[in-house]
Each structure stands twice: as C-alpha cells, then as structure tokens.
C-alpha cells in the first residue's frame, strides 16, 4: 500500500501550485482566449495548461495511477489507483472575473475515493481529506453544521447550463426549497459548494448533470466532515451517476424526500 498521508500532502502542494498559476493568469486573461466545447461549456488555455501541470506532477508522485480529467490529459488503463481531476472548477466564473473557482483533485483506489483536495484559488483555502481521517481546511479540522431541518438551512445548488430536459422539475424543486429554507445559493463551482457544506457555510447541496471530476474530491471531504452524500434515489452512484445530494446529515432524509416528490427516480 502507498503512504496515503504523504501522497495527500504532496497533492495539496500540487493543487496550490496550479492555483497560483491560474490566479496569475487571471490578471491578464482576455475573453478572446475562450473556446466552446459545447453549449455553454467553456474552456481556455488556462484550464488546459493547469491540467497538464497537475498531471505531470501527480505522475511523479504516483506513477502507477490512471487519470480521469476534464480536458482529457493522461490515460485510463484499468489500474488500481486513479486520479480524478478538474483543473479549474468554475471556468465560467474565471472567465467573467467572478472570484469563485477552484482546483479539485481526488484519488480513487479501486472503487473508493481515498484522498480529496479542493483548493479555492482566490481565498487561498485548501480543503482536504483522507479516508477515515477527518476533513480540514488550511490545517484546521472542519465539520458540518448542526442545522436539524430544511427550515434552518441554507442550500447551495448549480444551475443546468446544457442539459435542459429536467429544467422544469429542477425549477419546481427550487420553488419548494425557497419556501422551506433560509435561501438558495448558486456559486458556480460544485467542488466549492461541497466544501462549504463540509465546513458548515451551507447545510446542503444538490445538482444534476455533473461529471466525476466535479464532485469526487468534495464528496469525500463532506463525508469526512461528518456529512452525508447520495444520488437522487438515495443510492451511492453520485460520482459517476451525474447527480448528487449532500448535506450535514441531519437534513439528508428531509432533503431527499423533498427532491423525490418532484424528481422521477
């Protein structure tokens, strides 16, 4: 077995170095450098270069690992360890100069996420966790909130930007949440949303049409901070199933039941 604690510490350094590169590039970024991969699915040279930097450094740390990455850098060959990487989660925020975007790196061993690191670039906050060892931000332990019901809760979400087949159902869920909780926030980075649930700034989060690299690191951080995570049918297919509901645990069942009133699961 590898020394996971050593790998975690090295991964934090990689995330922060990539974040420093992204922060520097943002100062001079020109919107003319934006490419469109699909409907409202944006990318720039910053995403691509950051991903190449991350993959190169992680390959040195763990040569025996595969990669799942947003921009396709690295290979997947069925190895026991797999890095799951989003070099710039919140690209649209980055492009428009909104200061909420992050680097997200997870390490999966077989079918289990064992390391998660999310570096919030503008606020210099490094959230991280190792399986069964708790969750932290900048060296300090973090834990989920103590809100016991939706009526006491602040909920985070992400708006669909290309998959609109469920948009009416999604809006119905939002209408109900607006009546039952303190408010709903859309930050633009699922990785950060999950970390904010982990540290108690939000009490719950849900979104659909997500990719593994959006949620893999943040989901582990939520669970290690004492929270709960599942898919929309209360199952465990939230990494590859394109949907996730996370909370402090106390509101999980109420949150699940509200969602399932509208979502056909």
mmCIF file of C-alpha atoms in Angstrom:
data_model
loop_
_atom_site.group_PDB
_atom_site.id
_atom_site.type_symbol
_atom_site.label_atom_id
_atom_site.label_comp_id
_atom_site.label_asym_id
_atom_site.label_seq_id
_atom_site.Cartn_x
_atom_site.Cartn_y
_atom_site.Cartn_z
ATOM 1 C CA UNK A 1 0.000 0.000 0.000
ATOM 2 C CA UNK A 2 1.131 3.537 -0.680
ATOM 3 C CA UNK A 3 1.683 6.097 2.065
ATOM 4 C CA UNK A 4 -1.599 7.991 1.662
ATOM 5 C CA UNK A 5 -0.693 10.743 4.116
ATOM 6 C CA UNK A 6 2.471 11.521 2.180
ATOM 7 C CA UNK A 7 0.538 11.488 -1.100
ATOM 8 C CA UNK A 8 -2.112 13.786 0.397
ATOM 9 C CA UNK A 9 0.490 16.330 1.482
ATOM 10 C CA UNK A 10 2.124 16.250 -1.938
ATOM 11 C CA UNK A 11 -1.254 16.620 -3.636
ATOM 12 C CA UNK A 12 -2.032 19.725 -1.606
ATOM 13 C CA UNK A 13 1.176 21.310 -2.890
ATOM 14 C CA UNK A 14 0.276 20.425 -6.483
ATOM 15 C CA UNK A 15 -3.200 21.942 -6.108
ATOM 16 C CA UNK A 16 -1.832 25.154 -4.614
ATOM 17 C CA UNK A 17 0.834 25.482 -7.322
ATOM 18 C CA UNK A 18 -1.788 25.040 -10.034
ATOM 19 C CA UNK A 19 -3.970 27.561 -8.224
ATOM 20 C CA UNK A 20 -1.138 30.089 -8.168
ATOM 21 C CA UNK A 21 -0.722 29.691 -11.927
ATOM 22 C CA UNK A 22 -4.458 30.194 -12.512
ATOM 23 C CA UNK A 23 -4.554 33.240 -10.206
ATOM 24 C CA UNK A 24 -1.645 34.820 -12.061
ATOM 25 C CA UNK A 25 -3.173 34.173 -15.481
ATOM 26 C CA UNK A 26 -6.481 35.705 -14.394
ATOM 27 C CA UNK A 27 -4.774 39.110 -14.052
ATOM 28 C CA UNK A 28 -4.084 39.259 -17.793
ATOM 29 C CA UNK A 29 -6.823 36.998 -19.137
ATOM 30 C CA UNK A 30 -8.585 38.037 -22.339
ATOM 31 C CA UNK A 31 -12.026 36.628 -23.118
ATOM 32 C CA UNK A 32 -10.834 36.156 -26.711
ATOM 33 C CA UNK A 33 -8.946 33.112 -25.427
ATOM 34 C CA UNK A 34 -12.166 31.265 -24.587
ATOM 35 C CA UNK A 35 -13.151 28.162 -26.553
ATOM 36 C CA UNK A 36 -16.558 26.477 -26.525
ATOM 37 C CA UNK A 37 -16.586 22.673 -26.157
ATOM 38 C CA UNK A 38 -20.383 22.518 -26.252
ATOM 39 C CA UNK A 39 -23.437 24.564 -25.339
ATOM 40 C CA UNK A 40 -22.271 26.929 -22.573
ATOM 41 C CA UNK A 41 -19.340 24.542 -21.913
ATOM 42 C CA UNK A 42 -16.323 26.833 -21.891
ATOM 43 C CA UNK A 43 -12.584 26.213 -21.727
ATOM 44 C CA UNK A 44 -9.386 28.231 -22.146
ATOM 45 C CA UNK A 45 -5.656 27.695 -22.353
ATOM 46 C CA UNK A 46 -5.580 28.226 -18.581
ATOM 47 C CA UNK A 47 -7.662 25.085 -17.919
ATOM 48 C CA UNK A 48 -5.531 23.078 -20.332
ATOM 49 C CA UNK A 49 -2.145 24.242 -19.071
ATOM 50 C CA UNK A 50 -3.175 23.838 -15.426
ATOM 51 C CA UNK A 51 -4.312 20.286 -16.138
ATOM 52 C CA UNK A 52 -1.042 19.409 -17.870
ATOM 53 C CA UNK A 53 0.895 20.802 -14.888
ATOM 54 C CA UNK A 54 -1.194 18.790 -12.435
ATOM 55 C CA UNK A 55 -0.982 15.523 -14.405
ATOM 56 C CA UNK A 56 2.784 15.853 -14.816
ATOM 57 C CA UNK A 57 3.353 16.406 -11.097
ATOM 58 C CA UNK A 58 0.908 13.709 -9.968
ATOM 59 C CA UNK A 59 2.540 11.238 -12.365
ATOM 60 C CA UNK A 60 5.782 11.768 -10.479
ATOM 61 C CA UNK A 61 4.059 11.265 -7.115
ATOM 62 C CA UNK A 62 2.207 8.097 -8.138
ATOM 63 C CA UNK A 63 3.471 6.662 -11.447
ATOM 64 C CA UNK A 64 1.185 3.620 -11.122
ATOM 65 C CA UNK A 65 -2.060 5.671 -11.312
ATOM 66 C CA UNK A 66 -4.545 6.300 -14.123
ATOM 67 C CA UNK A 67 -6.222 9.643 -14.806
ATOM 68 C CA UNK A 68 -9.771 10.883 -15.327
ATOM 69 C CA UNK A 69 -9.501 14.557 -16.258
ATOM 70 C CA UNK A 70 -11.822 17.226 -17.628
ATOM 71 C CA UNK A 71 -9.625 18.120 -20.597
ATOM 72 C CA UNK A 72 -8.512 14.578 -21.402
ATOM 73 C CA UNK A 73 -4.879 14.725 -20.263
ATOM 74 C CA UNK A 74 -3.493 11.373 -19.088
ATOM 75 C CA UNK A 75 -4.701 7.836 -19.680
ATOM 76 C CA UNK A 76 -7.034 5.275 -18.130
ATOM 77 C CA UNK A 77 -5.811 1.680 -18.330
ATOM 78 C CA UNK A 78 -7.642 -0.085 -15.514
ATOM 79 C CA UNK A 79 -5.043 0.466 -12.809
ATOM 80 C CA UNK A 80 -5.844 0.194 -9.096
ATOM 81 C CA UNK A 81 -5.345 3.921 -8.462
ATOM 82 C CA UNK A 82 -6.984 6.704 -10.468
ATOM 83 C CA UNK A 83 -6.581 10.459 -10.165
ATOM 84 C CA UNK A 84 -9.827 12.370 -10.859
ATOM 85 C CA UNK A 85 -9.003 15.986 -11.728
ATOM 86 C CA UNK A 86 -10.778 19.227 -12.508
ATOM 87 C CA UNK A 87 -8.002 21.783 -13.067
ATOM 88 C CA UNK A 88 -10.403 24.735 -12.942
ATOM 89 C CA UNK A 89 -13.835 24.087 -11.477
ATOM 90 C CA UNK A 90 -15.811 27.263 -12.125
ATOM 91 C CA UNK A 91 -14.390 28.133 -15.535
ATOM 92 C CA UNK A 92 -17.311 30.441 -16.355
ATOM 93 C CA UNK A 93 -16.705 32.381 -13.129
ATOM 94 C CA UNK A 94 -12.999 32.585 -14.001
ATOM 95 C CA UNK A 95 -13.702 33.892 -17.494
ATOM 96 C CA UNK A 96 -16.026 36.605 -16.194
ATOM 97 C CA UNK A 97 -13.821 37.567 -13.268
ATOM 98 C CA UNK A 98 -16.079 36.234 -10.512
ATOM 99 C CA UNK A 99 -13.779 35.135 -7.688
ATOM 100 C CA UNK A 100 -15.180 31.660 -7.011
ATOM 101 C CA UNK A 101 -13.238 28.898 -8.759
ATOM 102 C CA UNK A 102 -11.061 26.043 -7.617
ATOM 103 C CA UNK A 103 -8.700 23.175 -8.338
ATOM 104 C CA UNK A 104 -10.186 19.766 -7.494
ATOM 105 C CA UNK A 105 -8.112 16.581 -7.188
ATOM 106 C CA UNK A 106 -9.282 13.196 -5.917
ATOM 107 C CA UNK A 107 -7.522 9.842 -5.727
ATOM 108 C CA UNK A 108 -9.586 6.687 -6.128
ATOM 109 C CA UNK A 109 -8.362 3.240 -5.071
ATOM 110 C CA UNK A 110 -10.422 0.602 -6.871
ATOM 111 C CA UNK A 111 -13.999 1.850 -6.265
ATOM 112 C CA UNK A 112 -13.306 4.093 -3.252
ATOM 113 C CA UNK A 113 -12.187 7.720 -3.056
ATOM 114 C CA UNK A 114 -9.314 7.836 -0.554
ATOM 115 C CA UNK A 115 -7.983 11.400 -0.980
ATOM 116 C CA UNK A 116 -9.748 14.650 -1.806
ATOM 117 C CA UNK A 117 -8.213 18.107 -2.211
ATOM 118 C CA UNK A 118 -10.051 21.266 -3.266
ATOM 119 C CA UNK A 119 -8.084 24.499 -3.420
ATOM 120 C CA UNK A 120 -10.179 27.686 -3.539
ATOM 121 C CA UNK A 121 -7.883 29.907 -5.525
ATOM 122 C CA UNK A 122 -8.890 33.448 -4.606
ATOM 123 C CA UNK A 123 -9.368 32.942 -0.867
ATOM 124 C CA UNK A 124 -6.328 30.670 -0.517
ATOM 125 C CA UNK A 125 -8.379 27.972 1.212
ATOM 126 C CA UNK A 126 -7.189 24.402 0.839
ATOM 127 C CA UNK A 127 -9.864 21.874 1.826
ATOM 128 C CA UNK A 128 -8.719 18.278 2.076
ATOM 129 C CA UNK A 129 -9.484 14.871 3.483
ATOM 130 C CA UNK A 130 -8.124 11.345 3.615
ATOM 131 C CA UNK A 131 -10.449 8.381 4.037
ATOM 132 C CA UNK A 132 -11.241 7.769 7.743
ATOM 133 C CA UNK A 133 -9.027 10.647 8.935
ATOM 134 C CA UNK A 134 -11.360 13.661 9.055
ATOM 135 C CA UNK A 135 -11.574 16.818 6.961
ATOM 136 C CA UNK A 136 -9.525 20.006 7.162
ATOM 137 C CA UNK A 137 -9.114 23.498 5.756
ATOM 138 C CA UNK A 138 -5.668 25.106 5.913
ATOM 139 C CA UNK A 139 -4.636 22.711 8.656
ATOM 140 C CA UNK A 140 -7.674 23.162 10.887
ATOM 141 C CA UNK A 141 -10.375 20.485 11.337
ATOM 142 C CA UNK A 142 -13.732 21.272 9.782
ATOM 143 C CA UNK A 143 -17.166 19.822 10.375
ATOM 144 C CA UNK A 144 -20.662 20.175 9.019
ATOM 145 C CA UNK A 145 -23.319 22.421 10.528
ATOM 146 C CA UNK A 146 -25.800 21.433 13.222
ATOM 147 C CA UNK A 147 -28.965 22.559 11.373
ATOM 148 C CA UNK A 148 -31.655 19.983 12.094
ATOM 149 C CA UNK A 149 -34.190 20.808 9.361
ATOM 150 C CA UNK A 150 -34.534 22.486 5.983
ATOM 151 C CA UNK A 151 -36.250 25.368 7.730
ATOM 152 C CA UNK A 152 -32.927 26.161 9.470
ATOM 153 C CA UNK A 153 -30.779 25.576 6.391
ATOM 154 C CA UNK A 154 -29.011 27.419 3.591
ATOM 155 C CA UNK A 155 -28.919 25.303 0.416
ATOM 156 C CA UNK A 156 -26.422 25.509 -2.450
ATOM 157 C CA UNK A 157 -27.104 24.317 -5.980
ATOM 158 C CA UNK A 158 -25.883 24.568 -9.541
ATOM 159 C CA UNK A 159 -27.988 25.673 -12.473
ATOM 160 C CA UNK A 160 -28.092 23.437 -15.561
ATOM 161 C CA UNK A 161 -26.193 25.021 -18.435
ATOM 162 C CA UNK A 162 -26.645 22.490 -21.263
ATOM 163 C CA UNK A 163 -28.842 19.567 -20.093
ATOM 164 C CA UNK A 164 -32.284 21.150 -20.027
ATOM 165 C CA UNK A 165 -34.529 18.073 -20.178
ATOM 166 C CA UNK A 166 -35.156 18.261 -16.411
ATOM 167 C CA UNK A 167 -35.242 22.030 -16.097
ATOM 168 C CA UNK A 168 -38.947 22.288 -15.241
ATOM 169 C CA UNK A 169 -38.617 19.700 -12.481
ATOM 170 C CA UNK A 170 -35.496 21.442 -11.223
ATOM 171 C CA UNK A 171 -37.334 24.769 -11.049
ATOM 172 C CA UNK A 172 -40.183 23.108 -9.150
ATOM 173 C CA UNK A 173 -37.665 21.851 -6.586
ATOM 174 C CA UNK A 174 -36.209 25.356 -6.293
ATOM 175 C CA UNK A 175 -39.660 26.852 -5.713
ATOM 176 C CA UNK A 176 -40.275 24.407 -2.873
ATOM 177 C CA UNK A 177 -36.845 24.979 -1.342
ATOM 178 C CA UNK A 178 -37.364 28.743 -1.406
ATOM 179 C CA UNK A 179 -40.447 28.245 0.776
ATOM 180 C CA UNK A 180 -38.770 25.837 3.189
ATOM 181 C CA UNK A 181 -35.209 27.017 3.806
ATOM 182 C CA UNK A 182 -33.271 30.189 4.628
ATOM 183 C CA UNK A 183 -32.271 30.598 0.983
ATOM 184 C CA UNK A 184 -30.711 29.029 -2.095
ATOM 185 C CA UNK A 185 -27.258 29.999 -3.409
ATOM 186 C CA UNK A 186 -25.596 29.283 -6.755
ATOM 187 C CA UNK A 187 -21.821 29.762 -6.524
ATOM 188 C CA UNK A 188 -20.666 28.241 -9.809
ATOM 189 C CA UNK A 189 -18.251 25.572 -8.549
ATOM 190 C CA UNK A 190 -19.647 22.253 -7.348
ATOM 191 C CA UNK A 191 -16.341 21.450 -5.662
ATOM 192 C CA UNK A 192 -16.600 24.608 -3.561
ATOM 193 C CA UNK A 193 -20.295 24.018 -2.861
ATOM 194 C CA UNK A 194 -19.414 20.646 -1.363
ATOM 195 C CA UNK A 195 -16.566 22.077 0.691
ATOM 196 C CA UNK A 196 -18.856 24.777 2.026
ATOM 197 C CA UNK A 197 -21.257 22.064 3.173
ATOM 198 C CA UNK A 198 -18.287 20.323 4.803
ATOM 199 C CA UNK A 199 -17.293 23.400 6.802
ATOM 200 C CA UNK A 200 -20.840 24.480 7.684
ATOM 201 C CA UNK A 201 -21.199 27.541 5.447
ATOM 202 C CA UNK A 202 -24.027 25.749 3.644
ATOM 203 C CA UNK A 203 -26.186 22.975 5.041
ATOM 204 C CA UNK A 204 -26.971 21.127 1.819
ATOM 205 C CA UNK A 205 -26.193 20.971 -1.879
ATOM 206 C CA UNK A 206 -27.757 19.310 -4.913
ATOM 207 C CA UNK A 207 -27.108 19.376 -8.630
ATOM 208 C CA UNK A 208 -27.575 17.216 -11.714
ATOM 209 C CA UNK A 209 -25.599 16.699 -14.943
ATOM 210 C CA UNK A 210 -22.293 16.655 -13.089
ATOM 211 C CA UNK A 211 -19.076 14.877 -14.002
ATOM 212 C CA UNK A 212 -16.859 12.749 -11.710
ATOM 213 C CA UNK A 213 -14.181 15.439 -11.518
ATOM 214 C CA UNK A 214 -16.770 17.978 -10.293
ATOM 215 C CA UNK A 215 -17.651 16.000 -7.165
ATOM 216 C CA UNK A 216 -15.139 13.254 -6.348
ATOM 217 C CA UNK A 217 -12.905 15.282 -4.031
ATOM 218 C CA UNK A 218 -15.664 17.361 -2.457
ATOM 219 C CA UNK A 219 -17.870 14.357 -1.697
ATOM 220 C CA UNK A 220 -15.116 12.724 0.354
ATOM 221 C CA UNK A 221 -14.480 15.986 2.197
ATOM 222 C CA UNK A 222 -18.189 16.256 3.098
ATOM 223 C CA UNK A 223 -18.314 12.706 4.452
ATOM 224 C CA UNK A 224 -15.089 13.070 6.410
ATOM 225 C CA UNK A 225 -16.523 16.269 7.940
ATOM 226 C CA UNK A 226 -19.494 14.287 9.247
ATOM 227 C CA UNK A 227 -21.947 14.861 6.409
ATOM 228 C CA UNK A 228 -23.899 12.577 4.105
ATOM 229 C CA UNK A 229 -23.840 12.147 0.324
ATOM 230 C CA UNK A 230 -26.042 10.182 -2.066
ATOM 231 C CA UNK A 231 -27.589 10.301 -5.525
ATOM 232 C CA UNK A 232 -31.174 11.362 -6.139
ATOM 233 C CA UNK A 233 -32.502 7.853 -5.445
ATOM 234 C CA UNK A 234 -30.673 7.688 -2.093
ATOM 235 C CA UNK A 235 -28.072 5.386 -3.615
ATOM 236 C CA UNK A 236 -24.302 5.692 -3.830
ATOM 237 C CA UNK A 237 -23.888 6.406 -7.558
ATOM 238 C CA UNK A 238 -23.042 10.072 -7.055
ATOM 239 C CA UNK A 239 -19.530 10.068 -8.567
ATOM 240 C CA UNK A 240 -20.427 8.705 -11.997
ATOM 241 C CA UNK A 241 -24.233 8.992 -11.888
ATOM 242 C CA UNK A 242 -24.347 12.716 -12.825
ATOM 243 C CA UNK A 243 -26.378 13.730 -9.762
ATOM 244 C CA UNK A 244 -25.553 14.424 -6.141
ATOM 245 C CA UNK A 245 -27.282 15.469 -2.948
ATOM 246 C CA UNK A 246 -25.067 16.277 0.028
ATOM 247 C CA UNK A 247 -25.834 17.699 3.439
ATOM 248 C CA UNK A 248 -24.790 17.905 7.065
ATOM 249 C CA UNK A 249 -26.567 14.582 7.570
ATOM 250 C CA UNK A 250 -29.262 15.918 9.857
ATOM 251 C CA UNK A 251 -31.362 17.204 6.955
ATOM 252 C CA UNK A 252 -30.460 14.453 4.485
ATOM 253 C CA UNK A 253 -33.689 12.453 4.692
ATOM 254 C CA UNK A 254 -35.934 15.531 4.570
ATOM 255 C CA UNK A 255 -33.896 16.872 1.642
ATOM 256 C CA UNK A 256 -34.056 13.509 -0.176
ATOM 257 C CA UNK A 257 -37.808 13.218 0.281
ATOM 258 C CA UNK A 258 -38.450 16.747 -0.968
ATOM 259 C CA UNK A 259 -36.376 16.117 -4.073
ATOM 260 C CA UNK A 260 -38.074 12.795 -4.758
ATOM 261 C CA UNK A 261 -41.517 14.401 -4.664
ATOM 262 C CA UNK A 262 -40.587 16.064 -7.950
ATOM 263 C CA UNK A 263 -37.737 14.084 -9.459
ATOM 264 C CA UNK A 264 -38.819 10.809 -11.057
ATOM 265 C CA UNK A 265 -36.360 8.360 -9.554
#
